[in-house]
Coordinates of C-alpha atoms in Angstrom, one line a residue:
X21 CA -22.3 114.6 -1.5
X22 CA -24.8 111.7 -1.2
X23 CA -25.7 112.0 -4.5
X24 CA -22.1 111.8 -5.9
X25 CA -21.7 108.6 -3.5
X26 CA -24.4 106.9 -5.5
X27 CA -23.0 107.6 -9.1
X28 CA -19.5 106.9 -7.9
X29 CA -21.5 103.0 -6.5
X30 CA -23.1 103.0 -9.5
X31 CA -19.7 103.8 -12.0
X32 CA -17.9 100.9 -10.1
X33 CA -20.6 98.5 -9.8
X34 CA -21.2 98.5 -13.5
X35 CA -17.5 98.1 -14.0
X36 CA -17.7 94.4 -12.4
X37 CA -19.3 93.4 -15.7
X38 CA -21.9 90.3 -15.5
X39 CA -22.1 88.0 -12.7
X40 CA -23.5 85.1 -14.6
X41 CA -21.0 82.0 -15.1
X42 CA -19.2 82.2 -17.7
X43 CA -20.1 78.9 -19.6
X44 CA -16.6 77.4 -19.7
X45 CA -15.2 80.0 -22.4
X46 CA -12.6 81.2 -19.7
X47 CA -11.7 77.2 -19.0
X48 CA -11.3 76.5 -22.8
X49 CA -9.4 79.8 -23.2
X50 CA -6.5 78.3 -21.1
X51 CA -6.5 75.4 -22.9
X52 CA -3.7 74.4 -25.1
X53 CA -4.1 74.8 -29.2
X54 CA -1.6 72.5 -30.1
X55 CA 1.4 72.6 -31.8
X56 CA 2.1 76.3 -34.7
X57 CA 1.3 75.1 -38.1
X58 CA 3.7 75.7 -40.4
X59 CA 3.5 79.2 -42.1
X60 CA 2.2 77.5 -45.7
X61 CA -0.5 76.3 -44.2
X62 CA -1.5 79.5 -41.7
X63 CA -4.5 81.4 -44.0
X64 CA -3.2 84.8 -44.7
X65 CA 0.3 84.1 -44.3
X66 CA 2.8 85.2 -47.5
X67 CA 3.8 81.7 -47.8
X68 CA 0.5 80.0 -47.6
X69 CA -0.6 82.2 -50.4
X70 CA 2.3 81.3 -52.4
X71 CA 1.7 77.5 -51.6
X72 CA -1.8 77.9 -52.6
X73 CA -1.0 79.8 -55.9
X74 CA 1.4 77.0 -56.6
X75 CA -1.5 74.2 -56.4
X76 CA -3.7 76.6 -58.9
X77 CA -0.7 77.0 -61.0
X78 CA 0.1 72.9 -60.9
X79 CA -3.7 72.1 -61.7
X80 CA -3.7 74.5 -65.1
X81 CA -0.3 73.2 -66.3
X82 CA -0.8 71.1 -69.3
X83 CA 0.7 68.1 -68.9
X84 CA 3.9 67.6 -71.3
X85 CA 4.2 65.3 -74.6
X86 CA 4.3 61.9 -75.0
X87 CA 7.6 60.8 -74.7
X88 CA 9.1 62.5 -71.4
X89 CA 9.0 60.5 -68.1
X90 CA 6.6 57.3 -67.7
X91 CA 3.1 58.1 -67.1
X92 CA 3.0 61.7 -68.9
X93 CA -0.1 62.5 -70.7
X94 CA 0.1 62.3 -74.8
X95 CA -1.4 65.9 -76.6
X96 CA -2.9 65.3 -79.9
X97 CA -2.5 68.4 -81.9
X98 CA -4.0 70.1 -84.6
X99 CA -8.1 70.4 -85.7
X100 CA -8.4 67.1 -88.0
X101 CA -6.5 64.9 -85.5
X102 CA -8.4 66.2 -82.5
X103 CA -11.8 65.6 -84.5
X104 CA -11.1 62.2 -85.5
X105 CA -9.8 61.2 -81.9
X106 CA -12.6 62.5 -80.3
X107 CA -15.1 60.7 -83.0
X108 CA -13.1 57.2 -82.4
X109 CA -13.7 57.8 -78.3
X110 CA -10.2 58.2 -77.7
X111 CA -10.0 58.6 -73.8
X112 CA -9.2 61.6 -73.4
X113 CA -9.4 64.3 -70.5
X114 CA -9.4 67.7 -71.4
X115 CA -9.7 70.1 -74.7
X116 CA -7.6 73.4 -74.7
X117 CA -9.1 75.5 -77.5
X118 CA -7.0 79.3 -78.3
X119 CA -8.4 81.8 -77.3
X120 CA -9.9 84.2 -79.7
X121 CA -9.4 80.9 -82.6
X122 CA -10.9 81.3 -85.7
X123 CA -14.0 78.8 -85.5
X124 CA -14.9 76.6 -88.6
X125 CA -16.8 73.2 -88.3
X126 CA -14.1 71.4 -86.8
X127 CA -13.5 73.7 -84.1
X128 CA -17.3 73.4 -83.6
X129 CA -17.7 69.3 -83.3
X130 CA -14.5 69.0 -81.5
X131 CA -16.4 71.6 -78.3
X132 CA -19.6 69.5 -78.6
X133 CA -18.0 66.2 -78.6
X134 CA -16.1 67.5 -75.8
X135 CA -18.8 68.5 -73.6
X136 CA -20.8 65.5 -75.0
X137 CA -18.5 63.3 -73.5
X138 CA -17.9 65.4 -70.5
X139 CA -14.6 66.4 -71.2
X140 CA -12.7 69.7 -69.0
X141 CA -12.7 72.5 -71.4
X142 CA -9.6 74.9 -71.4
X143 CA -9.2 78.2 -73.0
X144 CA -5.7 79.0 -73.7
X145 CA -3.8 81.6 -75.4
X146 CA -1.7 81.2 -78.0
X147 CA 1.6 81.3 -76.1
X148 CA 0.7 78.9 -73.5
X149 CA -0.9 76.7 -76.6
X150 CA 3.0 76.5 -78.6
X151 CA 4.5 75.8 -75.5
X152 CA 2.8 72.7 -74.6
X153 CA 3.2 71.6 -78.2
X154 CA 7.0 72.8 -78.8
X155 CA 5.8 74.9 -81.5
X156 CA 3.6 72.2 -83.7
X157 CA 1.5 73.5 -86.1
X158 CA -1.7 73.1 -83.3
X159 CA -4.0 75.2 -85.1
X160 CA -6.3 76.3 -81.7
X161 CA -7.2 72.6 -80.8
X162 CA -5.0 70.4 -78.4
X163 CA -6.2 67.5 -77.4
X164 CA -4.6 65.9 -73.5
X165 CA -4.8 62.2 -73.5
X166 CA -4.1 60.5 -70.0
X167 CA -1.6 57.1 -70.0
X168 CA -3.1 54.0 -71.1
X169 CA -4.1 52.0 -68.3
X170 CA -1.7 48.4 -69.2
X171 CA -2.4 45.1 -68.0
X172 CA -0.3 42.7 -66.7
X173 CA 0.7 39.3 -68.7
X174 CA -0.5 37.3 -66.5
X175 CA -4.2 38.8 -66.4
X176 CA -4.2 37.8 -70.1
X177 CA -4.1 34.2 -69.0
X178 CA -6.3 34.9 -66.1
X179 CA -8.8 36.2 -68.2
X180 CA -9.4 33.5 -70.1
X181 CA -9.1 30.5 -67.5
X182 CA -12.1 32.7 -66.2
X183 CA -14.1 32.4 -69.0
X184 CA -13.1 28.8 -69.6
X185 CA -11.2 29.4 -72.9
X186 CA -7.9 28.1 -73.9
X187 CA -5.8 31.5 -74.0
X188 CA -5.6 33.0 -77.0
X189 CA -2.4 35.8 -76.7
X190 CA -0.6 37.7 -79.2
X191 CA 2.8 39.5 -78.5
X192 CA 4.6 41.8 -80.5
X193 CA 8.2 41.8 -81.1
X194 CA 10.0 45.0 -82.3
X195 CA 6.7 47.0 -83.2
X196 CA 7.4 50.4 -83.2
X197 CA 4.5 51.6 -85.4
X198 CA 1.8 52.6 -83.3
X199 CA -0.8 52.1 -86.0
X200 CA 0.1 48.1 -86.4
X201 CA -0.5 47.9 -82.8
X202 CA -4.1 49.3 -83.1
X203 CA -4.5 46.7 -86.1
X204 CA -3.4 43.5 -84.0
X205 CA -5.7 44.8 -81.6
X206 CA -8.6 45.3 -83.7
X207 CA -8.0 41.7 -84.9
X208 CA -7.6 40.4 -81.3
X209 CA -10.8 41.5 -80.6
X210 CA -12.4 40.7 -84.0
X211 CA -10.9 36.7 -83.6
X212 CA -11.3 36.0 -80.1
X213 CA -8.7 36.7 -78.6
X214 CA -7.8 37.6 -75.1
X215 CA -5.1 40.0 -75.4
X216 CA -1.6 41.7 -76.5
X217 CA 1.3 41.9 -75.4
X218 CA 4.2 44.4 -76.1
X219 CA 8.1 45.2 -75.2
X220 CA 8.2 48.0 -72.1
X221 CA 11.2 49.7 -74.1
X222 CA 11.3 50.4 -77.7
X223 CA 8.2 49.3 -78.8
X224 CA 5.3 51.1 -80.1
X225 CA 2.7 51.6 -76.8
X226 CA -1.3 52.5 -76.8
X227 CA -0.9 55.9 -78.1
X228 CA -3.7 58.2 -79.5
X229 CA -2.4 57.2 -83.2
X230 CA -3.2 53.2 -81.9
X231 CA -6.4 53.9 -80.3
X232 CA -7.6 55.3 -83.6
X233 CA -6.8 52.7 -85.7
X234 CA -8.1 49.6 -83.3
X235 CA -11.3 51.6 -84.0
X236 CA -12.6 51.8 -80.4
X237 CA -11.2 47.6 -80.0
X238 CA -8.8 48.7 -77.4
X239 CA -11.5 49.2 -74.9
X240 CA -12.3 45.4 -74.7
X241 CA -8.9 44.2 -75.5
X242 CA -6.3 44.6 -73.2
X243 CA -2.8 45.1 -73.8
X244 CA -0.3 44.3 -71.3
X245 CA 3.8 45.3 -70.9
X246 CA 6.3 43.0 -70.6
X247 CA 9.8 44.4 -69.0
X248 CA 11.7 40.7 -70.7
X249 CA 9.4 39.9 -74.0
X250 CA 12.0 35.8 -73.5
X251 CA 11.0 35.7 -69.6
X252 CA 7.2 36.7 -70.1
X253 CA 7.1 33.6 -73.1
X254 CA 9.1 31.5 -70.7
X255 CA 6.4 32.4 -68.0
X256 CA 3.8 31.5 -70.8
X257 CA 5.1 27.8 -71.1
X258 CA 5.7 27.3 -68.0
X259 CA 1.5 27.8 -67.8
X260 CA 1.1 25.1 -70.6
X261 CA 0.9 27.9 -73.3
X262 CA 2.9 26.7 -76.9
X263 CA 4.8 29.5 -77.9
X264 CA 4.0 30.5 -81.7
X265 CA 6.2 32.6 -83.7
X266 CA 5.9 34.0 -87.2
X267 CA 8.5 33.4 -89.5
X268 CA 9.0 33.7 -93.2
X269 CA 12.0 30.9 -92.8
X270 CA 9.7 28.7 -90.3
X271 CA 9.9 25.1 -90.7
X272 CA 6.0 24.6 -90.1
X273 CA 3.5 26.0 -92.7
X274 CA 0.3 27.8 -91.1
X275 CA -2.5 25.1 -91.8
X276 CA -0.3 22.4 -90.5
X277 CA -0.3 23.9 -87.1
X278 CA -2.4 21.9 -84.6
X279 CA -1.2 23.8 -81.2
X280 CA -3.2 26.9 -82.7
X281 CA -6.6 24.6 -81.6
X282 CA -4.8 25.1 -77.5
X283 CA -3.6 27.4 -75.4
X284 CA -1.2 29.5 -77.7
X285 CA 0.6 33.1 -77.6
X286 CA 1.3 33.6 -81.5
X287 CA 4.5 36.1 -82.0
X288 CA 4.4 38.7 -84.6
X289 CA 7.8 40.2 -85.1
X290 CA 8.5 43.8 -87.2
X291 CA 8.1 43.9 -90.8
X292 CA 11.8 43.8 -91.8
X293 CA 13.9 42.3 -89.3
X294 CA 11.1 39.6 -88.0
X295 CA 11.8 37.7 -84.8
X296 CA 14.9 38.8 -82.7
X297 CA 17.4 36.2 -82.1
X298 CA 16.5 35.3 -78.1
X299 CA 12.7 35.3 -78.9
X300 CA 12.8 33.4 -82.0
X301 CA 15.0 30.5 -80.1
X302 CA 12.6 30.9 -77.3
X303 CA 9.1 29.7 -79.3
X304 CA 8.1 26.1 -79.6
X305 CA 7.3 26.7 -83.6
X306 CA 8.2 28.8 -86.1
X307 CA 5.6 29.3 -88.4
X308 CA 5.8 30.7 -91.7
X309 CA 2.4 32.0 -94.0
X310 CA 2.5 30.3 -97.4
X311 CA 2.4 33.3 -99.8
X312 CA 1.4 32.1 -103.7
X313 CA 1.8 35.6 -104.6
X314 CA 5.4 36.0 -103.9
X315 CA 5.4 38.8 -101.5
X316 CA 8.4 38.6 -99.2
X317 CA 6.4 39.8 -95.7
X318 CA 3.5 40.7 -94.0
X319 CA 3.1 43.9 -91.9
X320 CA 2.0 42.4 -88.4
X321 CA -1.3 43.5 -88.1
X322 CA -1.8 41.7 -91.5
X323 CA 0.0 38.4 -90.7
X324 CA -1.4 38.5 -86.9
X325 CA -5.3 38.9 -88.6
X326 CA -4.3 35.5 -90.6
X327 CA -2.9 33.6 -88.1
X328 CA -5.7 34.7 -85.8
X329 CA -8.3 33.9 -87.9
X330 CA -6.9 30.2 -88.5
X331 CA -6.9 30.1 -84.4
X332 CA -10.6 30.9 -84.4
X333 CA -11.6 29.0 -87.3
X334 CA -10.0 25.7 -85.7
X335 CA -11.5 26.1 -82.3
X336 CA -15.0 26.7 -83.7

């Protein structure tokens, strides 16, 4: 009996588990946790796992053409037109490449100058590839390009009180080729001059296509947006700038202009239909180029380049 007495005392002592403290675990135990976070954000729960699938989903999804809502990326498509944007430094963000494509040369460069240049590198299939391009003929290369980073007008003229220059601004007027933006950029840059300025709305903006043809310019040379091309000149004047526009009916020939030796924002309006009635009325001079040869216009990255060069060629 004594014996069972002891084993019983020992069962029941051993049942009163430690004696030590318990370090403040029991007082933290009843402590509140705060408020139930909400069931996307609980690990394990269905509809954190859909959230978090969504956010993988939303990070692989191409970004859509050029030409849906403001601040879309722009896909250049196809091997050539990759290749050559990639050579001219284009900024762009990421390469898809098909899966499975058919490698030649191209296919080649346009990986290495990717990864030179530290580019993301996507493989995609086919499908996925024809639907971010509606169908183009992509040919395994698409190239992502994010929005171009505009300036403001008024940094144009900032810019150059900064460097202690007499502003030297060209704005464009019903350009709607892409490829006679990158030229009056290019010639910007090449002249001296301390930017361009284009319509918000119908207008041709800094796409790949522009990029290209400023031949690496647009890097140095900003371009800015102006919502009202006649309030951003009035703005202009109203800083002491003389308002310059190109016309073929102007009533001043180009090497009788001395405002080009000041501050001066020279506008180049589109090939056929030149100035548009508000702007034209709006600029201090109309200007026309004298053309012995007898051609009737200038594209405007050819008449900007002369007028620009007659800017820098007077102020030197």
């Amino acid at each position: 009996m004594a014996g069972n007495s002891q084993r019983r005392n020992r069962r029941t002592s051993n049942k009163k588990g430690a004696t030590v403290g318990s370090g403040g675990q029991r007082r933290r135990g009843l402590e509140g946790k705060g408020p139930t976070p909400p069931a996307s954000m609980r690990k394990g729960h269905k509809k954190n796992r859909v959230a978090n699938a969504q956010a993988k989903h939303a990070a692989r999804r191409p970004a859509p053409r050029r030409g849906g809502p403001k601040g879309t990326n722009e896909l250049v498509v196809g091997r050539n037109s990759v290749v050559e944007a990639l050579r001219e430094g284009v900024p762009a963000n990421t390469l898809y490449v098909q899966q499975f494509v058919d490698s030649d040369e191209r296919v080649r460069e346009a990986i290495q100058l990717a990864t030179e240049k530290g580019l993301n590198l996507m493989e995609a299939p086919r499908p996925e590839l024809d639907r971010m391009t509606n169908g183009l003929n992509h040919q395994g290369l698409v190239l992502s390009v994010p929005p171009y980073d505009y300036a403001h007008p008024e940094d144009l003229t900032a810019a150059a009180a900064d460097n202690g220059e007499a502003p030297l601004i060209v704005a464009l007027d019903g350009i709607t080729d892409p490829r006679n933006l990158g030229a009056v950029v290019r010639s910007v840059s090449a002249f001296g001059g301390h930017g361009v300025v284009v319509p918000e709305r119908r207008a041709a903006g800094m796409t790949a296509s522009a990029w290209k043809t400023s031949a690496g310019t647009a890097a140095r040379t900003p371009v800015a947006r102006a919502t009202n091309m006649t309030r951003m000149l009035e703005a202009y004047q109203k800083e002491g700038l003389l308002v310059v526009g190109l016309a073929a009916d102007g009533d001043v020939e180009l090497h009788e202009l001395d405002a080009l030796e000041g501050p001066v924002v020279i506008v180049v309006g589109s090939e056929g239909k030149g100035l548009s009635r508000l702007v034209g009325e709006t600029c201090d001079y109309r200007v026309r180029i004298p053309m012995p040869g007898g051609a009737e216009s200038l594209n405007a990255g050819v008449a900007a380049g002369v007028v620009l060069y007659e800017a820098a060629r007077r102020r030197a």
